[in-house]
Coordinates of C-alpha atoms in Angstrom, one line a residue:
M53 CA 36.8 11.6 -31.2
Y54 CA 38.3 12.3 -27.9
Q55 CA 42.0 13.5 -28.3
L56 CA 44.5 12.0 -25.9
S57 CA 46.6 14.5 -23.9
R58 CA 50.4 14.4 -24.0
R59 CA 50.4 12.9 -20.6
Q60 CA 48.0 10.1 -21.6
V61 CA 50.1 9.3 -24.7
L62 CA 53.2 9.0 -22.5
L63 CA 51.3 6.8 -20.1
A64 CA 50.2 4.5 -22.9
A65 CA 53.7 4.3 -24.3
G66 CA 55.0 3.6 -20.9
A67 CA 52.5 0.9 -20.2
A68 CA 53.3 -0.8 -23.5
A69 CA 57.0 -0.9 -22.8
S70 CA 57.0 -1.2 -19.0
T71 CA 57.9 -4.2 -17.0
L72 CA 56.4 -2.5 -13.9
A73 CA 55.0 -5.0 -11.4
L74 CA 51.5 -3.9 -10.5
A75 CA 51.4 -5.4 -7.0
G76 CA 52.6 -3.7 -3.9
C77 CA 53.1 -0.2 -2.7
G78 CA 56.8 -0.5 -2.9
D79 CA 56.6 0.3 -6.6
D80 CA 55.2 3.7 -6.0
D81 CA 58.0 6.2 -5.6
E82 CA 57.5 9.9 -4.9
G83 CA 61.2 10.3 -5.6
D84 CA 60.4 10.1 -9.3
Q85 CA 58.1 13.2 -9.0
D86 CA 59.4 16.7 -9.3
L87 CA 58.1 18.3 -6.2
S88 CA 60.4 21.3 -6.1
G89 CA 58.5 24.4 -5.2
K90 CA 55.6 22.4 -3.8
K91 CA 56.8 21.8 -0.2
A92 CA 55.7 25.1 1.5
G93 CA 54.2 24.3 4.9
A94 CA 55.3 20.6 4.7
M95 CA 57.2 18.9 7.6
D96 CA 60.8 18.1 6.8
K97 CA 60.6 14.9 8.7
Y98 CA 57.2 13.2 8.8
A99 CA 56.9 9.5 9.7
A100 CA 54.1 7.1 10.6
G101 CA 52.8 8.0 14.1
D102 CA 54.0 11.6 14.0
Q103 CA 51.5 14.4 14.7
F104 CA 51.3 16.4 11.4
K105 CA 51.3 20.2 11.8
A106 CA 52.0 22.4 8.8
T107 CA 55.0 24.7 9.4
E108 CA 52.9 27.6 8.2
A109 CA 49.1 28.2 8.1
V110 CA 47.7 26.6 5.0
K111 CA 44.2 26.2 3.4
F112 CA 42.9 23.4 1.3
S113 CA 39.7 23.2 -0.6
I114 CA 37.5 20.1 -0.1
M115 CA 34.3 18.8 -1.5
L116 CA 32.0 18.0 1.4
L117 CA 29.0 15.8 1.4
S118 CA 26.4 17.2 3.8
N119 CA 24.6 14.3 5.5
A120 CA 20.9 14.8 6.1
G121 CA 21.3 13.2 9.5
Y122 CA 23.9 15.8 10.6
P123 CA 23.9 18.7 8.1
Y124 CA 27.1 20.8 7.7
K125 CA 27.7 23.5 10.3
A126 CA 30.5 26.1 10.0
D127 CA 30.9 26.3 13.8
W128 CA 31.5 22.6 14.5
L129 CA 34.3 21.9 17.0
F130 CA 35.8 19.6 14.4
W131 CA 36.9 22.5 12.2
S132 CA 38.5 24.7 14.8
E133 CA 40.2 21.7 16.6
L134 CA 41.5 20.4 13.3
T135 CA 43.1 23.8 12.5
K136 CA 44.5 23.9 16.1
R137 CA 46.2 20.5 15.7
T138 CA 47.4 20.7 12.1
N139 CA 47.6 24.4 11.2
V140 CA 45.3 23.5 8.3
T141 CA 42.0 25.2 7.5
L142 CA 39.6 23.3 5.2
E143 CA 37.5 25.4 2.8
P144 CA 34.5 23.2 2.0
T145 CA 32.3 23.2 -1.1
V146 CA 29.1 21.8 0.6
I147 CA 26.9 19.5 -1.4
P148 CA 23.7 17.7 -0.2
G149 CA 24.1 13.9 -0.2
S150 CA 21.3 13.5 -2.7
D151 CA 23.3 15.5 -5.3
Y152 CA 26.8 14.6 -4.4
N153 CA 27.7 11.9 -6.9
Q154 CA 26.3 13.8 -9.9
K155 CA 27.8 17.2 -8.9
R156 CA 31.1 15.6 -8.1
S157 CA 31.4 14.1 -11.6
V158 CA 30.4 17.3 -13.3
M159 CA 32.8 19.4 -11.3
V160 CA 35.7 17.0 -11.8
S161 CA 35.1 16.7 -15.5
A162 CA 34.9 20.5 -15.8
G163 CA 38.2 20.9 -13.9
D164 CA 36.3 22.9 -11.2
A165 CA 36.6 20.4 -8.3
P166 CA 38.3 21.3 -5.0
M167 CA 41.7 19.9 -4.3
I168 CA 40.4 17.1 -2.0
I169 CA 37.5 15.0 -3.3
P170 CA 36.4 12.5 -0.7
K171 CA 33.5 10.1 -0.5
T172 CA 34.1 8.4 -3.9
Y173 CA 33.3 4.7 -4.3
H174 CA 35.4 2.6 -6.6
P175 CA 35.1 2.2 -9.6
D176 CA 33.5 5.7 -10.0
E177 CA 36.9 7.2 -10.4
E178 CA 37.7 5.2 -13.5
A179 CA 35.3 7.2 -15.7
L180 CA 37.3 10.4 -14.7
I181 CA 40.8 9.1 -15.4
A182 CA 40.9 9.6 -19.1
G183 CA 40.1 13.3 -18.8
G184 CA 43.3 13.8 -16.8
A185 CA 41.5 15.8 -14.0
I186 CA 42.5 13.5 -11.2
L187 CA 45.9 12.5 -10.0
P188 CA 47.4 9.0 -9.9
V189 CA 47.6 9.1 -6.1
S190 CA 49.8 6.0 -6.0
D191 CA 52.6 8.1 -7.4
Y192 CA 52.7 10.0 -4.1
L193 CA 52.5 7.3 -1.4
D194 CA 56.0 8.1 -0.1
L195 CA 54.4 11.3 1.2
M196 CA 51.9 9.1 3.1
P197 CA 53.8 7.0 5.7
N198 CA 50.7 6.1 7.7
F199 CA 48.9 4.8 4.6
K200 CA 51.9 2.7 3.6
D201 CA 52.3 1.4 7.1
K202 CA 48.8 0.1 7.4
V203 CA 48.7 -1.4 3.9
A204 CA 51.8 -3.4 4.8
K205 CA 50.7 -4.4 8.3
W206 CA 47.2 -5.4 7.2
K207 CA 48.3 -7.0 4.0
L208 CA 46.1 -4.9 1.7
D209 CA 48.3 -5.0 -1.4
S210 CA 46.1 -7.5 -3.3
D211 CA 43.0 -5.4 -2.4
L212 CA 44.6 -2.3 -3.8
D213 CA 45.7 -4.1 -6.9
T214 CA 42.0 -4.2 -7.9
Y215 CA 42.1 -0.4 -8.1
R216 CA 45.2 -0.2 -10.3
Q217 CA 45.1 0.6 -14.0
E218 CA 47.4 -0.9 -16.6
D219 CA 49.9 1.9 -16.0
G220 CA 50.4 0.3 -12.5
K221 CA 48.8 3.3 -10.8
F222 CA 45.6 3.8 -8.8
Y223 CA 43.6 7.1 -8.7
L224 CA 41.6 6.7 -5.6
L225 CA 42.9 6.6 -2.0
P226 CA 40.4 4.2 -0.3
G227 CA 39.4 4.1 3.3
I228 CA 41.1 1.0 4.7
H229 CA 40.0 -1.4 7.4
E230 CA 42.1 -3.9 9.3
T231 CA 39.4 -6.5 9.0
V232 CA 36.3 -7.1 6.8
Y233 CA 33.4 -5.0 8.0
V234 CA 29.7 -5.3 7.1
D235 CA 27.2 -2.8 8.3
Y236 CA 24.2 -2.3 6.0
S237 CA 21.3 -4.7 6.4
L238 CA 17.5 -4.7 7.1
A239 CA 15.6 -3.4 10.1
V240 CA 12.6 -5.3 11.3
R241 CA 9.8 -4.4 13.8
T242 CA 10.3 -7.1 16.4
D243 CA 7.2 -6.2 18.3
I244 CA 5.2 -7.1 15.1
L245 CA 7.2 -10.4 14.9
A246 CA 6.3 -11.2 18.5
K247 CA 2.6 -10.3 18.0
L248 CA 2.4 -12.6 15.0
N249 CA 4.5 -15.3 16.7
L250 CA 7.2 -15.1 14.0
Q251 CA 11.0 -15.5 14.3
V252 CA 13.6 -13.2 13.1
P253 CA 14.1 -14.3 9.4
K254 CA 17.5 -15.9 8.7
T255 CA 17.1 -16.5 5.0
W256 CA 15.4 -14.6 2.2
D257 CA 12.8 -17.4 2.0
D258 CA 12.2 -16.8 5.7
L259 CA 11.8 -13.1 5.0
H260 CA 9.3 -13.8 2.3
A261 CA 7.2 -15.9 4.7
V262 CA 7.4 -13.2 7.4
L263 CA 6.2 -10.5 4.9
K264 CA 3.4 -12.7 3.8
A265 CA 2.3 -13.2 7.4
M266 CA 2.5 -9.5 8.0
K267 CA 0.4 -8.9 4.9
T268 CA -2.2 -11.3 6.1
A269 CA -2.5 -9.5 9.4
Y270 CA -2.4 -6.0 7.8
P271 CA -3.9 -6.5 4.4
D272 CA -4.1 -2.8 3.6
Q273 CA -0.4 -2.2 4.0
Y274 CA 2.9 -3.0 2.4
P275 CA 4.9 -4.8 5.0
M276 CA 8.2 -3.4 3.5
S277 CA 8.7 0.0 2.1
D278 CA 12.4 0.8 1.4
R279 CA 14.7 3.8 1.3
W280 CA 18.0 4.9 -0.3
S281 CA 16.8 5.3 -3.9
T282 CA 19.4 8.0 -4.4
P283 CA 19.8 9.6 -7.9
P284 CA 21.4 9.1 -10.3
Q285 CA 21.0 5.4 -9.6
P286 CA 17.4 4.4 -9.8
G287 CA 16.1 2.7 -6.7
G288 CA 16.7 -0.1 -4.3
N289 CA 20.4 0.6 -3.8
N290 CA 20.8 -1.3 -0.5
L291 CA 18.0 -3.8 -1.0
L292 CA 19.3 -4.9 -4.4
A293 CA 22.9 -5.0 -3.1
L294 CA 21.8 -7.4 -0.3
L295 CA 19.7 -9.5 -2.6
S296 CA 22.4 -9.7 -5.3
N297 CA 25.0 -10.8 -2.7
A298 CA 22.7 -13.6 -1.6
Y299 CA 22.3 -14.8 -5.2
G300 CA 26.0 -14.4 -6.2
T301 CA 25.9 -11.4 -8.4
G302 CA 26.0 -7.6 -8.0
A303 CA 23.2 -5.0 -8.1
G304 CA 22.2 -1.7 -6.5
W305 CA 25.2 -0.2 -4.6
D306 CA 27.3 -3.3 -5.5
Y307 CA 26.6 -3.2 -9.2
Q308 CA 29.5 -3.2 -11.7
N309 CA 29.0 -4.0 -15.4
A310 CA 31.5 -6.9 -15.3
W311 CA 31.3 -9.7 -12.7
F312 CA 34.0 -12.3 -12.2
D313 CA 32.6 -15.8 -12.7
K314 CA 35.0 -18.0 -10.7
S315 CA 33.8 -21.2 -12.2
A316 CA 34.2 -19.9 -15.7
G317 CA 37.5 -18.2 -14.9
K318 CA 36.5 -15.0 -16.6
F319 CA 34.4 -11.9 -16.3
V320 CA 30.8 -11.9 -17.5
L321 CA 28.1 -9.2 -18.0
T322 CA 26.6 -8.8 -14.6
G323 CA 23.1 -7.7 -15.8
A324 CA 22.8 -10.8 -18.1
M325 CA 23.8 -13.4 -15.5
D326 CA 21.3 -16.2 -14.5
Q327 CA 21.9 -15.2 -10.9
Y328 CA 20.8 -11.6 -11.8
K329 CA 17.6 -13.0 -13.3
Q330 CA 16.9 -15.1 -10.2
M331 CA 17.4 -12.0 -8.0
L332 CA 15.0 -10.0 -10.2
T333 CA 12.5 -12.9 -10.0
F334 CA 12.5 -12.9 -6.2
A335 CA 12.2 -9.1 -6.1
N336 CA 9.4 -9.2 -8.6
T337 CA 7.6 -11.8 -6.4
L338 CA 7.7 -9.5 -3.4
V339 CA 6.2 -6.6 -5.5
S340 CA 3.6 -8.8 -7.2
E341 CA 2.4 -10.2 -3.9
K342 CA 2.2 -6.6 -2.5
L343 CA 4.8 -7.4 0.1
L344 CA 7.2 -4.7 -1.1
D345 CA 6.0 -1.2 -1.7
P346 CA 6.7 -0.4 -5.4
E347 CA 7.5 3.2 -4.4
S348 CA 10.6 1.8 -2.6
F349 CA 12.4 2.3 -5.9
T350 CA 11.5 5.9 -6.4
Q351 CA 10.6 7.6 -3.1
Q352 CA 12.8 9.9 -1.1
D353 CA 14.2 8.7 2.3
D354 CA 11.8 11.0 4.2
Q355 CA 8.8 9.3 2.6
A356 CA 10.1 5.8 3.5
R357 CA 10.9 6.8 7.0
Q358 CA 7.5 8.4 7.4
K359 CA 5.7 5.2 6.5
F360 CA 7.9 3.3 8.9
A361 CA 7.3 5.9 11.7
N362 CA 3.5 5.8 11.1
G363 CA 3.4 2.0 11.3
K364 CA 2.5 1.7 7.7
S365 CA 5.5 -0.6 7.1
F366 CA 7.6 -2.9 9.3
V367 CA 10.8 -3.6 7.3
I368 CA 13.2 -1.1 5.9
S369 CA 16.9 -0.8 5.0
C370 CA 19.3 0.4 7.7
N371 CA 22.8 0.5 9.1
A372 CA 24.0 0.8 12.8
Q373 CA 23.7 4.6 12.8
T374 CA 20.3 5.0 11.1
L375 CA 18.9 2.3 13.3
V376 CA 19.6 4.3 16.4
N377 CA 19.6 7.9 15.1
E378 CA 16.5 7.6 13.0
L379 CA 14.4 4.5 13.1
R380 CA 14.1 4.1 16.8
K381 CA 13.3 7.8 17.2
D382 CA 10.8 7.5 14.3
I383 CA 8.7 4.8 16.0
A384 CA 9.0 6.2 19.5
K385 CA 5.5 7.4 19.4
I386 CA 4.1 3.9 18.7
P387 CA 3.4 2.2 22.0
G388 CA 5.5 -0.9 22.5
A389 CA 7.2 -0.6 19.1
T390 CA 10.7 -2.1 18.8
V391 CA 13.1 -2.5 15.9
V392 CA 16.4 -4.3 15.3
K393 CA 19.0 -4.7 12.6
I394 CA 18.9 -8.3 11.5
P395 CA 21.9 -10.2 10.1
R396 CA 21.9 -10.1 6.3
P397 CA 19.4 -12.8 5.1
I398 CA 21.1 -15.8 3.5
G399 CA 20.3 -16.9 -0.1
P400 CA 21.3 -19.5 -2.7
N401 CA 24.9 -18.2 -2.6
G402 CA 25.3 -19.4 1.0
A403 CA 26.3 -17.7 4.3
N404 CA 28.9 -15.2 3.2
R405 CA 30.0 -11.7 3.4
P406 CA 31.7 -9.4 0.8
G407 CA 35.4 -9.9 0.6
T408 CA 36.0 -6.4 -0.7
A409 CA 34.6 -4.8 2.5
R410 CA 38.1 -3.9 3.8
L411 CA 38.2 -1.0 1.3
E412 CA 35.7 1.8 1.7
S413 CA 34.9 5.0 -0.2
G414 CA 37.9 7.1 -0.7
I415 CA 39.6 10.3 -1.8
M416 CA 40.5 11.6 -5.3
I417 CA 42.9 14.4 -5.6
S418 CA 42.3 17.1 -8.2
K419 CA 45.1 17.5 -10.7
K420 CA 45.2 21.2 -9.9
A421 CA 46.3 20.4 -6.4
L422 CA 49.7 19.5 -7.9
E423 CA 50.1 23.1 -8.9
S424 CA 49.9 24.3 -5.3
K425 CA 53.1 25.2 -3.4
N426 CA 51.5 23.4 -0.5
F427 CA 51.0 20.0 -2.3
V428 CA 53.3 18.0 -0.1
A429 CA 51.8 19.5 3.0
M430 CA 48.4 18.5 1.7
M431 CA 49.4 14.9 1.1
Q432 CA 50.9 14.8 4.6
F433 CA 47.7 16.2 6.1
I434 CA 45.5 13.7 4.2
D435 CA 47.8 10.9 5.5
W436 CA 47.4 12.1 9.1
L437 CA 43.7 12.8 9.2
W438 CA 42.5 9.8 7.3
Y439 CA 45.2 7.2 7.9
S440 CA 47.0 7.8 11.2
D441 CA 45.8 6.3 14.5
A442 CA 45.6 9.7 16.1
G443 CA 43.8 11.3 13.1
Q444 CA 41.3 8.5 12.9
E445 CA 40.6 8.7 16.6
F446 CA 40.2 12.4 16.4
A447 CA 37.8 12.2 13.4
K448 CA 35.7 9.6 15.2
W449 CA 35.8 10.4 18.9
G450 CA 36.6 14.1 18.9
V451 CA 38.5 15.9 21.7
E452 CA 39.5 14.0 24.8
G453 CA 38.0 15.7 27.9
T454 CA 35.3 17.4 25.8
T455 CA 33.5 14.7 23.8
F456 CA 35.2 11.6 25.3
T457 CA 37.4 10.3 28.1
K458 CA 40.0 7.5 28.0
D459 CA 40.9 5.3 30.9
A460 CA 44.3 3.8 31.7
A461 CA 43.6 0.8 29.6
G462 CA 42.8 3.0 26.6
K463 CA 39.0 2.4 26.7
R464 CA 37.1 5.4 25.3
T465 CA 33.8 6.6 26.8
L466 CA 31.6 9.5 25.7
T467 CA 31.4 12.3 28.2
P468 CA 28.1 12.3 30.1
D469 CA 26.3 15.0 27.9
V470 CA 27.3 13.5 24.5
N471 CA 25.5 10.8 22.6
V472 CA 26.0 8.9 19.3
V473 CA 24.6 5.6 17.9
G474 CA 22.7 5.2 21.2
L475 CA 25.9 4.8 23.4
N476 CA 24.8 7.5 25.8
P477 CA 21.0 8.0 25.4
S478 CA 20.8 10.6 28.2
G479 CA 23.3 12.8 26.4
S480 CA 21.8 16.2 25.5
K481 CA 24.4 16.8 22.7
H482 CA 25.1 14.7 19.7
L483 CA 28.7 13.9 18.6
Q484 CA 27.8 14.3 14.9
V485 CA 25.1 16.9 14.8
D486 CA 26.6 19.3 17.4
F487 CA 30.3 18.7 17.1
G488 CA 30.9 17.4 13.6
F489 CA 32.8 14.2 14.6
Y490 CA 32.0 10.7 13.4
N491 CA 31.2 12.3 10.1
G492 CA 31.2 9.9 7.2
V493 CA 33.4 12.2 5.1
F494 CA 36.3 11.9 7.5
A495 CA 35.6 9.1 9.9
Y496 CA 36.0 5.8 8.1
G497 CA 38.5 3.0 8.0
G498 CA 40.9 2.1 10.8
S499 CA 41.8 -0.7 13.2
T500 CA 39.3 -3.2 14.3
E501 CA 39.7 -1.9 17.9
L502 CA 38.8 1.6 16.9
R503 CA 35.8 0.5 14.9
E504 CA 34.5 -1.8 17.6
S505 CA 34.9 1.0 20.2
F506 CA 31.6 2.4 19.0
Y507 CA 29.7 -1.0 19.1
S508 CA 26.8 -1.4 21.3
D509 CA 26.2 -4.9 22.7
E510 CA 23.6 -5.6 20.0
E511 CA 26.0 -4.4 17.2
K512 CA 28.6 -6.7 18.6
E513 CA 26.2 -9.6 18.2
F514 CA 25.4 -8.6 14.6
Q515 CA 29.1 -8.4 13.8
K516 CA 29.8 -11.8 15.5
E517 CA 27.2 -13.4 13.2
M518 CA 28.5 -11.7 10.1
N519 CA 32.1 -12.5 10.9
S520 CA 31.3 -16.2 11.2
R521 CA 30.4 -16.2 7.5
E522 CA 32.9 -16.9 4.7
A523 CA 34.4 -13.9 3.1
L524 CA 34.0 -14.0 -0.6
P525 CA 37.2 -13.6 -2.7
V526 CA 38.3 -10.3 -4.0
P527 CA 37.8 -10.2 -7.8
P528 CA 41.1 -10.2 -9.8
P529 CA 42.5 -7.1 -11.3
K530 CA 41.5 -6.1 -14.9
P531 CA 43.5 -2.9 -15.5
F532 CA 42.8 -1.1 -18.8
S533 CA 45.3 0.6 -21.0
V534 CA 44.7 4.3 -21.6
D535 CA 43.1 3.5 -25.0
E536 CA 41.0 0.7 -23.5
R537 CA 39.8 3.0 -20.7
E538 CA 38.7 5.5 -23.2
R539 CA 36.6 2.9 -25.1
A540 CA 35.3 1.4 -21.9
T541 CA 34.2 4.8 -20.6
L542 CA 32.2 5.3 -23.8
W543 CA 30.3 2.1 -23.3
E544 CA 30.0 1.7 -19.5
T545 CA 27.4 4.4 -18.8
G546 CA 25.0 3.2 -21.6
I547 CA 25.2 -0.4 -20.4
K548 CA 24.8 0.5 -16.7
D549 CA 21.9 2.9 -17.4
Y550 CA 20.1 0.3 -19.5
V551 CA 20.6 -2.5 -16.9
F552 CA 19.2 -0.2 -14.2
Q553 CA 16.2 0.9 -16.3
Q554 CA 15.2 -2.7 -17.2
T555 CA 15.9 -3.9 -13.7
L556 CA 13.2 -1.7 -12.3
K557 CA 10.9 -2.6 -15.2
F558 CA 11.3 -6.3 -14.5
I559 CA 10.8 -5.8 -10.7
L560 CA 7.8 -3.5 -11.0
N561 CA 6.0 -5.7 -13.6
Q562 CA 6.4 -3.1 -16.3
R563 CA 8.2 -5.7 -18.4
P564 CA 7.5 -9.5 -18.2
L565 CA 10.4 -11.7 -17.1
G566 CA 9.6 -13.7 -20.2
D567 CA 11.4 -11.0 -22.1
W568 CA 14.7 -11.9 -20.5
D569 CA 16.3 -13.3 -23.6
K570 CA 15.1 -10.3 -25.6
Y571 CA 16.6 -8.0 -22.9
V572 CA 20.0 -9.8 -23.1
A573 CA 20.0 -9.3 -26.8
E574 CA 19.2 -5.6 -26.4
L575 CA 22.3 -5.4 -24.1
K576 CA 24.4 -6.7 -27.0
G577 CA 23.2 -3.7 -28.9
K578 CA 24.6 -1.5 -26.2
N579 CA 28.2 -2.8 -27.0
A580 CA 28.0 -5.2 -24.0
D581 CA 29.8 -8.0 -25.8
Q582 CA 32.6 -5.7 -26.9
Y583 CA 32.9 -4.3 -23.3
V584 CA 33.1 -7.8 -21.7
E585 CA 35.7 -8.8 -24.3
L586 CA 37.7 -5.7 -23.5
V587 CA 37.5 -6.5 -19.8
N588 CA 38.7 -10.1 -20.3
K589 CA 41.5 -9.0 -22.6
A590 CA 42.7 -6.7 -19.8
Y591 CA 42.3 -9.5 -17.2
D592 CA 44.1 -12.1 -19.4
R593 CA 47.0 -9.7 -19.9
Y594 CA 47.3 -9.0 -16.2
K595 CA 47.1 -12.7 -15.4
K596 CA 49.8 -13.6 -17.9
A597 CA 52.1 -10.9 -16.5
H598 CA 51.5 -12.1 -12.9
P599 CA 51.3 -15.9 -13.0

């Protein structure tokens, strides 16, 4: 049996006796932490809006996801300009995006992770808490005035509460948006729609009809062949996330083992929900009718893109960047080919958008970072780069006069030779590829104005439609105690893996949907009932403490 560390025993005892209120950043007090000997390079006075610059040259190790669309380069302007502005040199451990999640978990669990561990999606951090390898970052928010300022101004306390454990702490610093933001959807070849006299689909039933018409016109092809089947999650990450949202559940990238059933007032097992079955039934129909390429759930991105580029498929997952940077370039050789990102199709759950979209992937801090004499400087640096207005502008737009200009009204414009997301198609240099800015490791979150400064007219129309939809409520907190977290961690992976395995079997006709009840019973054998009971116990305890 796993043996609790002294720290975890103390946390458990403290959680049992504590009257700590979980909501609000005001409860997080760096003053309770002993940071003597850890302030080398830190600014004595550092407040929201200040330019951070270490008082001596410092280096911090960081885990870096290398995006296939703009692979890591050591000579990016981003690195040298960052050092010039902050006196900080980042030392990256570079990991390809396809391996990132798995290698991150292995390195963190082994205690070998760099100090700064970005690009982590909640609740992935929860499985790493019990091992004690990551810091409760909420203990150090007083070192992060920009983060605290934006949380207060944008009223994000309740969003952050969903990240907190029973000890009142959270272990992931999320990217934070001023407003709800939805990007990922589907791309559709509009020239094919026009040729077949079809309209842009507004619902999933519309999309079904469109795919059937495409199949009739092109009987030897799969109208849709999808991407983003990134290990270790098997297949359909974006497609199943979109579909599950339309049906009122969670799958793919949006999957969590426990889903809050508002009508029942409790959490239920996501993979056993009726809505999950309905979603699988629809996906199975697309595969059975040969409208969706079954390889969508196993193929690499390059394979999916190649099929789209060769005119072998007409529908594929996308976001604003991949639409412009990849898909439009991919089909450029097809005469008259055009493609757009369509608003997310609407399903039985109505016209909505995820309410949790104000929080994005975030940063974990390795426990060993606390041993550094530069720890305070590191937290100040993170606060400036990821959460200050100036740091966010720098990470996204780059260097004024080199990659962009700004007029008297504050409007930013790319310099004539620089392009990104199709804003300056004639530009010979790319903001991401050639300079390292607008990198998903650093450039996320921020004000609505900053985010929209990159919108093309068509993206503005997409956002206008998505913003007109009702934002779904954020699920309530269900913080585990240390002991509960240990037990939950033992069960969660087995449940999740089995749900994913059977999900693909149901979709790909490797298992009949008539086996649904048998499958649900099999989940019980994976400790699913005990897990959901544990989740609801934690939820009820939190609800009772916060009426």
